[in-house]
């Protein structure tokens, strides 16, 4: 499964969230779409093969728009305490301001800008490789879809 940037640019915000969820599943991660009003910064919840919980926030913007530091701060304020996640990822069809690029990594928030999104969605490179996130548990256990419980394969 691959999505071109032109395709992703044409999606409405909810459809973009669903496409991101599908890409995460393509990478072999357990992903569940939860985005809605009042989602506390989580559009997709992920449990990876290393049993880490990950919050993904999706920002479908015009290519010339930037996600600001206020969005990073919002995700930082909720991903650990409200969602019990180990780290967070913000994915956008645009870019990030310098302030967002500076604060994101300090708070354990990985940033996926337009160039990284193209590598992931269109060129098929796994997201964790792009983000340089180790995936020690690959091939061991998977969480049951739709829950925080896990099962053996």
XYZ file of N, CA, C and O in Angstrom:
612
model
N 0.839 -1.167 0.000
C 0.000 0.000 0.000
C 0.892 1.240 0.000
O 1.816 1.344 0.793
N 0.602 2.131 -0.915
C 1.351 3.384 -1.015
C 0.395 4.512 -1.344
O -0.598 4.313 -2.035
N 0.720 5.688 -0.838
C -0.058 6.897 -1.110
C 0.889 7.967 -1.624
O 1.919 8.232 -0.995
N 0.531 8.598 -2.724
C 1.321 9.724 -3.207
C 1.006 10.953 -2.358
O -0.054 11.032 -1.729
N 1.908 11.918 -2.363
C 1.636 13.159 -1.649
C 0.419 13.867 -2.228
O -0.370 14.448 -1.484
N 0.253 13.808 -3.545
C -0.915 14.436 -4.173
C -2.205 13.811 -3.645
O -3.188 14.515 -3.383
N -2.213 12.497 -3.484
C -3.385 11.818 -2.941
C -3.641 12.259 -1.496
O -4.774 12.592 -1.128
N -2.595 12.270 -0.675
C -2.756 12.669 0.719
C -3.191 14.123 0.844
O -4.001 14.463 1.711
N -2.684 14.994 -0.033
C -3.083 16.403 -0.019
C -4.569 16.580 -0.324
O -5.196 17.529 0.140
N -5.134 15.666 -1.099
C -6.532 15.783 -1.507
C -7.511 15.260 -0.452
O -8.716 15.479 -0.560
N -7.010 14.581 0.563
C -7.878 13.991 1.580
C -8.352 15.038 2.581
O -7.652 16.012 2.859
N -9.528 14.800 3.157
C -9.954 15.643 4.273
C -9.211 15.155 5.525
O -8.588 14.091 5.503
N -9.234 15.919 6.613
C -8.439 15.535 7.789
C -8.740 14.136 8.330
O -7.814 13.396 8.685
N -10.005 13.736 8.383
C -10.335 12.396 8.902
C -9.803 11.301 7.974
O -9.246 10.302 8.431
N -9.956 11.485 6.679
C -9.447 10.502 5.721
C -7.918 10.419 5.803
O -7.351 9.335 5.648
N -7.265 11.542 6.069
C -5.812 11.523 6.257
C -5.438 10.694 7.485
O -4.509 9.885 7.450
N -6.181 10.860 8.574
C -5.944 10.050 9.772
C -6.088 8.560 9.464
O -5.276 7.742 9.910
N -7.106 8.208 8.708
C -7.325 6.806 8.353
C -6.209 6.279 7.455
O -5.789 5.127 7.585
N -5.699 7.121 6.552
C -4.573 6.713 5.693
C -3.322 6.476 6.539
O -2.609 5.493 6.331
N -3.064 7.343 7.505
C -1.920 7.164 8.395
C -2.073 5.864 9.184
O -1.121 5.090 9.328
N -3.274 5.602 9.671
C -3.536 4.349 10.385
C -3.233 3.143 9.491
O -2.597 2.178 9.929
N -3.642 3.196 8.243
C -3.375 2.107 7.299
C -1.880 1.934 7.051
O -1.387 0.806 6.952
N -1.148 3.037 6.959
C 0.301 2.952 6.757
C 0.992 2.318 7.964
O 1.930 1.535 7.815
N 0.531 2.648 9.151
C 1.101 2.045 10.354
C 0.862 0.534 10.359
O 1.752 -0.247 10.691
N -0.322 0.130 9.957
C -0.627 -1.304 9.864
C 0.228 -1.969 8.792
O 0.673 -3.098 8.965
N 0.442 -1.271 7.688
C 1.315 -1.797 6.637
C 2.704 -2.100 7.184
O 3.341 -3.080 6.800
N 3.152 -1.269 8.121
C 4.460 -1.459 8.737
C 4.457 -2.570 9.787
O 5.480 -2.814 10.425
N 3.318 -3.216 9.982
C 3.244 -4.326 10.929
C 2.929 -3.924 12.355
O 3.107 -4.716 13.283
N 2.459 -2.698 12.546
C 2.110 -2.219 13.876
C 0.608 -2.366 14.103
O -0.173 -2.314 13.156
N 0.215 -2.533 15.345
C -1.203 -2.558 15.681
C -1.649 -1.119 15.867
O -1.145 -0.425 16.755
N -2.563 -0.666 15.023
C -2.986 0.732 15.040
C -4.502 0.813 15.057
O -5.187 0.045 14.379
N -5.005 1.772 15.851
C -6.449 1.977 15.965
C -6.746 3.463 15.845
O -6.174 4.284 16.570
N -7.644 3.810 14.919
C -8.045 5.204 14.727
C -8.970 5.613 15.866
O -9.954 4.934 16.144
N -8.632 6.727 16.538
C -9.448 7.220 17.646
C -9.753 8.707 17.503
O -10.361 9.293 18.392
N -9.309 9.328 16.410
C -9.449 10.762 16.229
C -10.896 11.200 16.165
O -11.718 10.602 15.497
N -11.188 12.245 16.921
C -12.509 12.882 16.947
C -12.364 14.156 17.772
O -11.309 14.410 18.338
N -13.418 14.914 17.877
C -13.362 16.105 18.723
C -13.058 15.677 20.155
O -13.598 14.686 20.649
N -12.155 16.390 20.812
C -11.794 16.075 22.189
C -10.913 14.849 22.332
O -10.905 14.207 23.375
N -10.141 14.518 21.296
C -9.310 13.300 21.322
C -8.024 13.454 22.135
O -7.239 12.526 22.231
N -7.818 14.620 22.723
C -6.638 14.889 23.554
C -5.337 14.583 22.825
O -4.426 13.966 23.365
N -5.256 15.021 21.584
C -4.013 14.914 20.833
C -3.718 13.563 20.231
O -2.621 13.345 19.746
N -4.674 12.645 20.256
C -4.438 11.314 19.696
C -5.419 11.049 18.559
O -6.617 11.008 18.772
N -4.890 10.893 17.364
C -5.721 10.493 16.230
C -5.616 9.000 15.987
O -6.562 8.364 15.552
N -4.435 8.434 16.261
C -4.210 6.996 16.109
C -3.427 6.519 17.327
O -2.450 7.158 17.725
N -3.871 5.407 17.906
C -3.134 4.764 18.993
C -2.459 3.526 18.429
O -3.075 2.753 17.702
N -1.202 3.347 18.791
C -0.394 2.250 18.254
C 0.210 1.463 19.413
O 0.598 2.042 20.427
N 0.286 0.173 19.235
C 1.122 -0.668 20.093
C 2.091 -1.352 19.142
O 1.677 -2.024 18.197
N 3.385 -1.133 19.387
C 4.367 -1.693 18.463
C 4.841 -3.070 18.923
O 4.400 -3.584 19.958
N 5.711 -3.652 18.157
C 6.172 -5.014 18.427
C 7.063 -5.106 19.662
O 7.313 -6.197 20.161
N 7.523 -3.967 20.150
C 8.302 -3.934 21.383
C 7.410 -3.634 22.584
O 7.901 -3.304 23.658
N 6.110 -3.687 22.370
C 5.085 -3.466 23.401
C 5.010 -2.025 23.884
O 4.491 -1.752 24.961
N 5.523 -1.096 23.102
C 5.423 0.315 23.450
C 4.121 0.879 22.909
O 3.699 0.543 21.800
N 3.542 1.754 23.686
C 2.345 2.479 23.243
C 2.792 3.795 22.622
O 3.667 4.483 23.157
N 2.165 4.124 21.502
C 2.539 5.317 20.751
C 1.278 6.088 20.390
O 0.294 5.499 19.934
N 1.307 7.392 20.587
C 0.225 8.272 20.163
C 0.658 8.945 18.870
O 1.777 9.451 18.773
N -0.238 8.948 17.881
C 0.041 9.624 16.610
C -0.982 10.733 16.418
O -2.188 10.494 16.470
N -0.491 11.941 16.224
C -1.323 13.101 15.926
C -1.130 13.432 14.452
O 0.010 13.527 13.982
N -2.207 13.580 13.713
C -2.154 13.849 12.275
C -2.577 15.286 11.996
O -3.593 15.748 12.524
N -1.824 15.965 11.164
C -2.120 17.344 10.771
C -2.101 17.430 9.250
O -1.052 17.524 8.632
N -3.275 17.380 8.642
C -3.381 17.480 7.179
C -3.464 18.964 6.844
O -4.470 19.615 7.064
N -2.344 19.503 6.387
C -2.229 20.926 6.077
C -1.850 21.122 4.617
O -1.378 20.194 3.965
N -1.989 22.349 4.145
C -1.451 22.679 2.825
C 0.062 22.530 2.878
O 0.677 22.723 3.932
N 0.688 22.191 1.762
C 2.146 21.970 1.763
C 2.962 23.152 2.283
O 4.038 22.954 2.846
N 2.457 24.361 2.145
C 3.217 25.535 2.584
C 2.956 25.910 4.047
O 3.540 26.854 4.556
N 2.107 25.174 4.740
C 1.771 25.468 6.133
C 2.687 24.699 7.081
O 3.252 23.675 6.712
N 2.799 25.189 8.310
C 3.691 24.593 9.307
C 2.938 24.289 10.600
O 2.116 25.087 11.040
N 3.255 23.166 11.195
C 2.753 22.820 12.521
C 3.611 23.592 13.510
O 4.844 23.557 13.439
N 2.959 24.276 14.444
C 3.683 25.108 15.389
C 3.970 24.442 16.717
O 3.503 23.331 17.009
N 4.717 25.146 17.534
C 5.100 24.644 18.844
C 3.885 24.408 19.740
O 3.905 23.519 20.587
N 2.811 25.170 19.564
C 1.618 24.973 20.388
C 1.031 23.580 20.175
O 0.535 22.958 21.127
N 1.116 23.045 18.970
C 0.639 21.683 18.708
C 1.535 20.651 19.383
O 1.059 19.663 19.927
N 2.834 20.891 19.354
C 3.780 19.998 20.035
C 3.503 20.020 21.535
O 3.452 18.974 22.191
N 3.280 21.200 22.094
C 2.999 21.328 23.527
C 1.700 20.597 23.910
O 1.626 19.954 24.954
N 0.702 20.676 23.051
C -0.583 20.003 23.310
C -0.384 18.485 23.366
O -0.877 17.826 24.272
N 0.347 17.952 22.406
C 0.612 16.508 22.394
C 1.462 16.129 23.606
O 1.202 15.123 24.275
N 2.456 16.943 23.926
C 3.307 16.671 25.078
C 2.500 16.613 26.371
O 2.776 15.797 27.247
N 1.490 17.453 26.475
C 0.682 17.501 27.687
C -0.258 16.331 27.859
O -0.827 16.148 28.943
N -0.432 15.510 26.824
C -1.428 14.436 26.923
C -0.904 13.039 26.630
O -1.477 12.068 27.115
N 0.145 12.891 25.838
C 0.466 11.544 25.360
C 0.870 10.587 26.474
O 0.502 9.415 26.433
N 1.571 11.049 27.469
C 1.968 10.155 28.575
C 0.845 10.004 29.587
O 0.461 8.889 29.935
N 0.329 11.116 30.075
C -0.621 11.086 31.185
C -2.013 10.629 30.775
O -2.622 9.816 31.473
N -2.528 11.126 29.690
C -3.891 10.761 29.274
C -3.950 9.453 28.501
O -4.950 8.747 28.569
N -2.891 9.135 27.763
C -2.917 7.946 26.897
C -1.963 6.840 27.347
O -1.990 5.747 26.797
N -1.108 7.120 28.301
C -0.173 6.109 28.793
C 0.839 5.668 27.753
O 1.310 4.537 27.771
N 1.174 6.579 26.833
C 2.086 6.229 25.734
C 3.541 6.440 26.126
O 3.864 7.228 27.010
N 4.406 5.714 25.429
C 5.844 5.826 25.636
C 6.457 6.967 24.835
O 7.455 7.546 25.245
N 5.901 7.237 23.671
C 6.318 8.389 22.879
C 5.197 8.760 21.922
O 4.188 8.076 21.851
N 5.377 9.861 21.234
C 4.357 10.361 20.315
C 4.995 10.700 18.977
O 6.202 10.906 18.877
N 4.137 10.747 17.954
C 4.553 11.105 16.599
C 3.533 12.101 16.066
O 2.324 11.896 16.216
N 4.009 13.176 15.469
C 3.129 14.104 14.756
C 3.454 13.973 13.282
O 4.610 14.129 12.876
N 2.439 13.675 12.474
C 2.590 13.491 11.030
C 1.850 14.624 10.337
O 0.670 14.862 10.622
N 2.512 15.298 9.406
C 1.859 16.382 8.676
C 2.174 16.333 7.183
O 3.232 15.836 6.788
N 1.263 16.863 6.402
C 1.485 17.029 4.970
C 2.222 18.336 4.686
O 2.535 18.628 3.543
N 2.478 19.106 5.729
C 3.220 20.354 5.603
C 4.599 20.224 6.213
O 5.329 19.280 5.931
N 4.928 21.166 7.073
C 6.225 21.159 7.736
C 6.069 21.528 9.196
O 4.964 21.537 9.732
N 7.176 21.866 9.847
C 7.186 22.252 11.250
C 7.952 23.563 11.401
O 8.934 23.797 10.700
N 7.501 24.386 12.324
C 8.235 25.610 12.621
C 9.544 25.243 13.317
O 9.704 24.130 13.825
N 10.467 26.197 13.359
C 11.744 25.962 14.042
C 11.509 25.657 15.521
O 12.170 24.782 16.091
N 10.565 26.335 16.145
C 10.272 26.095 17.564
C 9.745 24.677 17.775
O 10.120 24.004 18.741
N 8.888 24.211 16.879
C 8.355 22.841 16.989
C 9.478 21.829 16.800
O 9.565 20.834 17.531
N 10.358 22.063 15.838
C 11.489 21.152 15.594
C 12.432 21.106 16.797
O 13.052 20.090 17.077
N 12.531 22.199 17.503
C 13.394 22.264 18.675
C 12.775 21.546 19.876
O 13.452 20.795 20.574
N 11.483 21.761 20.123
C 10.860 21.202 21.325
C 10.413 19.758 21.167
O 10.436 19.005 22.146
N 10.018 19.332 19.993
C 9.522 17.970 19.805
C 10.451 16.899 20.344
O 10.053 16.109 21.212
N 11.686 16.825 19.875
C 12.604 15.788 20.356
C 12.875 15.851 21.866
O 13.051 14.828 22.516
N 12.871 17.049 22.431
C 13.084 17.198 23.883
C 11.993 16.497 24.682
O 12.224 16.052 25.800
N 10.788 16.432 24.105
C 9.638 15.854 24.802
C 9.327 14.424 24.370
O 8.297 13.882 24.748
N 10.187 13.821 23.572
C 9.916 12.464 23.118
C 8.873 12.408 22.018
O 8.156 11.420 21.884
N 8.789 13.477 21.246
C 7.820 13.548 20.145
C 8.587 13.554 18.831
O 9.401 14.445 18.576
N 8.330 12.546 18.008
C 8.959 12.442 16.693
C 8.125 13.224 15.690
O 6.891 13.161 15.720
N 8.791 13.926 14.794
C 8.119 14.782 13.814
C 8.299 14.220 12.405
O 9.425 13.980 11.980
N 7.177 14.038 11.708
C 7.186 13.530 10.331
C 6.676 14.641 9.428
O 5.475 14.918 9.380
N 7.600 15.286 8.739
C 7.235 16.368 7.831
C 6.934 15.817 6.442
O 6.918 14.607 6.224
N 6.710 16.702 5.512
C 6.321 16.319 4.155
C 7.357 15.394 3.490
O 6.989 14.410 2.856
N 8.634 15.708 3.634
C 9.677 14.880 3.010
C 9.695 13.476 3.619
O 9.786 12.477 2.900
N 9.608 13.388 4.951
C 9.586 12.073 5.606
C 8.293 11.331 5.270
O 8.304 10.107 5.080
N 7.184 12.058 5.173
C 5.908 11.437 4.804
C 5.992 10.820 3.410
O 5.496 9.716 3.176
N 6.649 11.500 2.497
C 6.808 10.945 1.151
C 7.627 9.654 1.188
O 7.268 8.664 0.530
N 8.712 9.652 1.934
C 9.528 8.431 2.058
C 8.697 7.279 2.611
O 8.822 6.140 2.177
N 7.850 7.577 3.599
C 7.043 6.555 4.256
C 5.852 6.122 3.400
O 5.677 4.945 3.107
N 5.048 7.090 2.964
C 3.785 6.774 2.293
C 3.959 6.373 0.840
O 3.303 5.441 0.368
N 4.823 7.054 0.123
C 4.936 6.836 -1.313
C 6.077 5.889 -1.684
O 5.939 5.043 -2.554
N 7.195 6.002 -0.978
C 8.357 5.180 -1.316
C 8.400 3.876 -0.520
O 9.214 3.009 -0.807
N 7.538 3.741 0.493
C 7.396 2.482 1.217
C 8.418 2.206 2.301
O 8.484 1.103 2.834
N 9.222 3.200 2.667
C 10.204 3.001 3.730
C 9.470 2.933 5.074
O 8.597 3.760 5.355
N 9.775 1.962 5.933
C 9.078 1.863 7.227
C 9.290 3.107 8.096
O 10.390 3.670 8.141
N 8.246 3.499 8.779
C 8.301 4.708 9.597
C 9.385 4.629 10.665
O 10.137 5.583 10.860
N 9.505 3.507 11.352
C 10.503 3.413 12.418
C 11.924 3.565 11.871
O 12.796 4.078 12.559
N 12.177 3.147 10.658
C 13.497 3.342 10.058
C 13.737 4.829 9.801
O 14.819 5.350 10.071
N 12.725 5.506 9.306
C 12.840 6.944 9.049
C 13.107 7.690 10.357
O 13.944 8.588 10.416
N 12.386 7.300 11.411
C 12.513 7.974 12.698
C 13.706 7.494 13.513
O 14.007 8.061 14.561
N 14.347 6.414 13.049
C 15.457 5.787 13.775
C 15.024 5.322 15.167
O 15.723 5.527 16.161
N 13.837 4.704 15.197
C 13.313 4.123 16.435
C 13.603 2.633 16.404
O 13.206 1.940 15.469
N 14.298 2.101 17.403
C 14.568 0.661 17.416
C 13.278 -0.132 17.563
O 12.340 0.298 18.226
N 13.239 -1.281 16.934
C 12.055 -2.144 16.958
C 12.495 -3.537 17.381
O 12.419 -4.490 16.626
N 12.971 -3.639 18.638
C 13.554 -4.881 19.129
C 12.594 -6.058 19.122
O 12.999 -7.194 19.003
N 11.308 -5.801 19.302
C 10.347 -6.891 19.435
C 9.792 -7.398 18.128
O 8.874 -8.206 18.121
N 10.310 -6.964 17.005
C 9.766 -7.386 15.708
C 9.749 -8.908 15.617
O 10.719 -9.576 15.902
N 8.599 -9.430 15.251
C 8.452 -10.852 15.035
C 8.126 -11.658 16.286
O 7.981 -12.860 16.217
N 7.969 -11.008 17.442
C 7.706 -11.765 18.669
C 6.224 -11.823 19.010
O 5.621 -12.853 18.929
N 5.641 -10.714 19.428
C 4.262 -10.695 19.890
C 3.547 -9.504 19.267
O 4.166 -8.517 18.916
N 2.241 -9.627 19.184
C 1.435 -8.539 18.630
C 0.254 -8.295 19.543
O -0.307 -9.221 20.111
N -0.135 -7.053 19.649
C -1.327 -6.731 20.417
C -2.558 -7.079 19.600
O -2.570 -6.947 18.383
N -3.593 -7.519 20.299
C -4.856 -7.821 19.633
C -5.461 -6.517 19.144
O -5.491 -5.537 19.876
N -5.928 -6.472 17.888
C -6.504 -5.233 17.353
C -7.643 -4.731 18.230
O -8.460 -5.496 18.716
N -7.657 -3.410 18.436
C -8.740 -2.780 19.169
C -8.602 -2.866 20.679
O -9.519 -2.504 21.403
N -7.486 -3.362 21.195
C -7.334 -3.431 22.639
C -5.889 -3.147 23.006
O -5.010 -3.097 22.160
N -5.645 -2.998 24.288
C -4.290 -2.821 24.783
C -3.708 -4.168 25.202
O -2.602 -4.253 25.687
N -4.479 -5.255 25.056
C -3.987 -6.593 25.393
C -3.196 -7.151 24.229
O -3.387 -6.774 23.088
N -2.375 -8.121 24.504
C -1.591 -8.699 23.433
C -1.726 -10.192 23.420
O -2.160 -10.808 24.364
N -1.401 -10.763 22.290
C -1.529 -12.203 22.104
C -0.282 -12.718 21.405
O 0.427 -11.993 20.729
N -0.042 -14.005 21.581
C 1.098 -14.633 20.929
C 0.677 -15.103 19.545
O -0.452 -15.510 19.345
N 1.626 -15.098 18.621
C 1.389 -15.635 17.268
C 2.141 -16.910 17.111
O 3.194 -17.115 17.598
